[in-house]
Amino acid sequence: MAPPIAVQLYTVRDLLPGDFAGTVTRIAQSGYAGVETGGFQGVTTQEAARLFAGLGLKVPSIHAALPLGDQEKPTVELAQVLGVHRVVASTPRDAFASAETVRALCDTWNQAQQVAQRHGLELHLHNHWWEFTPVGDRNGLDLLLKYLNPKIGIQVDTYWAQ
C-alpha cells in the first residue's frame, strides 16, 4: 500500500480558479490521499469539503492565518468546516531582521498557539528560506526553537530546507 501523501493545493494555485472541481478530481485520480488547503476561489468552503469527501480525499491540515484578532474566527471556522485539527501558517520574512524581532514573532505565535488550543487545534509553522538565515550569531530556526512553545509543530518544507 502506498503511503498516504497529500498535496498542498498551493502547488496548483493557477489551475484552481478556472476549474476547482476538475483540478481536485485530477489530484485524486493521480493517487493522492489528501490535500492541504487554505482557501478557495470560486467555491465555498462547504462545497470544497463535499468535493474532498466525495473523492475520498483527506484534509490533514489547512494553511491559514494565525488564529489571532480578526483572523481567529475565519481560521477556526475553516478548520471546523473541513474537519481539520492542524493549522499551518508561515512567518513573515522581515521578522528575521534581528533577535528581538524573532522573539516578538515567537511571542505572537505563542499567543496564537493558546488560541488554537482553546479551539482544539494544533498550530504548526511552515518554513521558507529566511528561517535559516543568520540572525546575530545564530540562525533564525535556532531562535524559533528556543522561544516557541514546544507544542507548536514545524512543517518542514524540504525545498526551502535544502
Coordinates of C-alpha atoms in Angstrom, one line a residue:
M1 CA 0.0 0.0 0.0
A2 CA 1.3 3.4 -0.9
P3 CA 1.9 5.9 1.9
P4 CA -0.9 8.4 2.4
I5 CA 0.6 11.5 0.7
A6 CA -1.3 14.8 0.5
V7 CA -0.6 17.6 -2.0
Q8 CA -0.7 21.3 -0.9
L9 CA -3.2 22.9 -3.2
Y10 CA -0.9 26.0 -3.4
T11 CA 1.1 23.8 -5.9
V12 CA -1.8 24.1 -8.4
R13 CA -3.0 27.5 -7.4
D14 CA -3.0 28.8 -11.0
L15 CA -5.4 26.0 -12.1
L16 CA -7.9 26.2 -9.3
P17 CA -9.7 29.4 -10.2
G18 CA -10.6 28.1 -13.7
D19 CA -11.6 24.6 -12.7
F20 CA -11.5 23.9 -9.0
A21 CA -13.5 20.6 -9.1
G22 CA -11.7 19.3 -12.2
T23 CA -8.3 20.1 -10.7
V24 CA -9.0 18.5 -7.4
T25 CA -10.6 15.5 -9.2
R26 CA -7.3 15.0 -11.2
I27 CA -5.4 15.2 -8.0
A28 CA -7.5 12.4 -6.5
Q29 CA -7.2 10.3 -9.7
S30 CA -3.4 10.7 -9.6
G31 CA -3.4 8.7 -6.3
Y32 CA -3.0 11.4 -3.7
A33 CA -4.7 10.6 -0.4
G34 CA -5.4 14.2 0.6
V35 CA -4.9 17.9 0.2
E36 CA -3.7 20.7 2.3
T37 CA -5.6 23.9 1.6
G38 CA -6.0 27.4 2.8
G39 CA -8.9 28.9 1.0
F40 CA -10.9 28.6 -2.2
Q41 CA -11.5 30.5 -5.3
G42 CA -14.8 30.0 -7.0
V43 CA -16.3 27.6 -4.4
T44 CA -17.4 27.9 -0.8
T45 CA -15.6 26.0 2.0
Q46 CA -18.7 23.8 2.3
E47 CA -18.6 23.0 -1.5
A48 CA -14.9 22.2 -1.2
A49 CA -15.5 20.0 1.8
R50 CA -18.2 18.0 0.0
L51 CA -15.9 17.6 -3.1
F52 CA -13.0 16.4 -1.0
A53 CA -15.2 13.9 0.9
G54 CA -16.8 12.7 -2.4
L55 CA -13.4 12.0 -3.9
G56 CA -12.2 10.3 -0.7
L57 CA -9.5 13.0 -0.1
K58 CA -8.5 13.6 3.5
V59 CA -7.6 17.2 4.6
P60 CA -4.8 16.6 7.2
S61 CA -4.2 20.4 7.7
I62 CA -5.0 23.8 6.5
H63 CA -2.6 26.6 5.6
A64 CA -4.2 29.7 7.1
A65 CA -3.6 32.9 9.0
L66 CA -2.7 32.7 12.7
P67 CA -5.9 32.5 14.7
L68 CA -5.5 35.9 16.3
G69 CA -7.6 39.0 16.3
D70 CA -9.8 39.4 13.3
Q71 CA -8.3 36.2 11.8
E72 CA -9.3 33.9 14.7
K73 CA -12.9 33.3 13.6
P74 CA -12.2 32.7 9.9
T75 CA -9.3 30.4 10.6
V76 CA -11.2 28.4 13.2
E77 CA -14.3 28.2 11.0
L78 CA -12.2 26.9 8.0
A79 CA -10.7 24.2 10.2
Q80 CA -14.1 23.2 11.6
V81 CA -15.9 23.0 8.3
L82 CA -13.1 20.9 6.8
G83 CA -12.9 18.7 10.0
V84 CA -9.2 19.6 10.5
H85 CA -7.3 19.9 13.7
R86 CA -3.9 21.1 12.3
V87 CA -3.5 24.8 11.3
V88 CA -0.3 25.6 9.4
A89 CA 1.0 29.2 9.0
S90 CA 4.1 30.9 7.7
T91 CA 6.3 33.6 9.1
P92 CA 7.0 36.9 7.6
R93 CA 10.4 37.4 6.1
D94 CA 11.1 40.7 7.9
A95 CA 10.6 39.1 11.3
F96 CA 14.2 37.7 11.0
A97 CA 15.8 41.1 10.9
S98 CA 17.1 40.8 14.5
A99 CA 17.0 38.6 17.6
E100 CA 14.4 41.0 19.0
T101 CA 12.1 40.7 16.0
V102 CA 12.3 36.9 16.1
R103 CA 11.5 37.0 19.8
A104 CA 8.5 39.2 19.1
L105 CA 7.4 36.8 16.4
C106 CA 7.6 33.9 18.8
D107 CA 5.5 35.8 21.4
T108 CA 2.8 36.3 18.7
W109 CA 3.0 32.6 17.7
N110 CA 2.8 31.5 21.4
Q111 CA -0.4 33.6 21.8
A112 CA -1.8 32.0 18.6
Q113 CA -1.0 28.6 20.0
Q114 CA -3.0 29.3 23.1
V115 CA -6.0 30.4 21.0
A116 CA -5.7 27.4 18.7
Q117 CA -5.5 25.0 21.7
R118 CA -8.7 26.6 23.1
H119 CA -10.4 25.6 19.9
G120 CA -9.0 22.1 19.9
L121 CA -6.5 22.9 17.2
E122 CA -2.8 22.3 16.8
L123 CA -0.6 25.0 15.4
H124 CA 2.3 24.3 13.0
L125 CA 4.9 26.6 11.4
H126 CA 5.7 26.2 7.7
N127 CA 9.3 27.3 6.9
H128 CA 10.7 29.2 4.0
W129 CA 14.4 30.1 3.4
W130 CA 14.5 33.0 5.7
E131 CA 14.1 30.9 8.9
F132 CA 17.6 29.5 8.0
T133 CA 19.3 32.9 7.7
P134 CA 21.8 34.3 10.3
V135 CA 20.2 36.4 13.0
G136 CA 23.1 37.7 15.0
D137 CA 25.3 34.8 15.9
R138 CA 22.6 32.2 15.4
N139 CA 20.3 31.2 12.6
G140 CA 16.6 32.1 12.7
L141 CA 15.4 28.5 13.2
D142 CA 17.6 28.1 16.3
L143 CA 15.9 31.2 17.8
L144 CA 12.4 29.9 16.8
L145 CA 13.1 26.6 18.5
K146 CA 14.4 28.4 21.6
Y147 CA 11.4 30.8 22.0
L148 CA 8.4 28.9 20.5
N149 CA 6.1 26.9 22.8
P150 CA 7.2 23.3 22.2
K151 CA 3.5 22.5 21.4
I152 CA 3.9 24.3 18.1
G153 CA 4.9 21.9 15.4
I154 CA 7.2 22.5 12.5
Q155 CA 6.0 21.5 9.0
V156 CA 9.3 21.2 7.1
D157 CA 9.2 22.4 3.5
T158 CA 12.0 20.3 2.2
Y159 CA 12.5 22.6 -0.9
W160 CA 13.4 25.6 1.4
A161 CA 15.3 23.4 3.9
Q162 CA 17.5 22.2 1.0

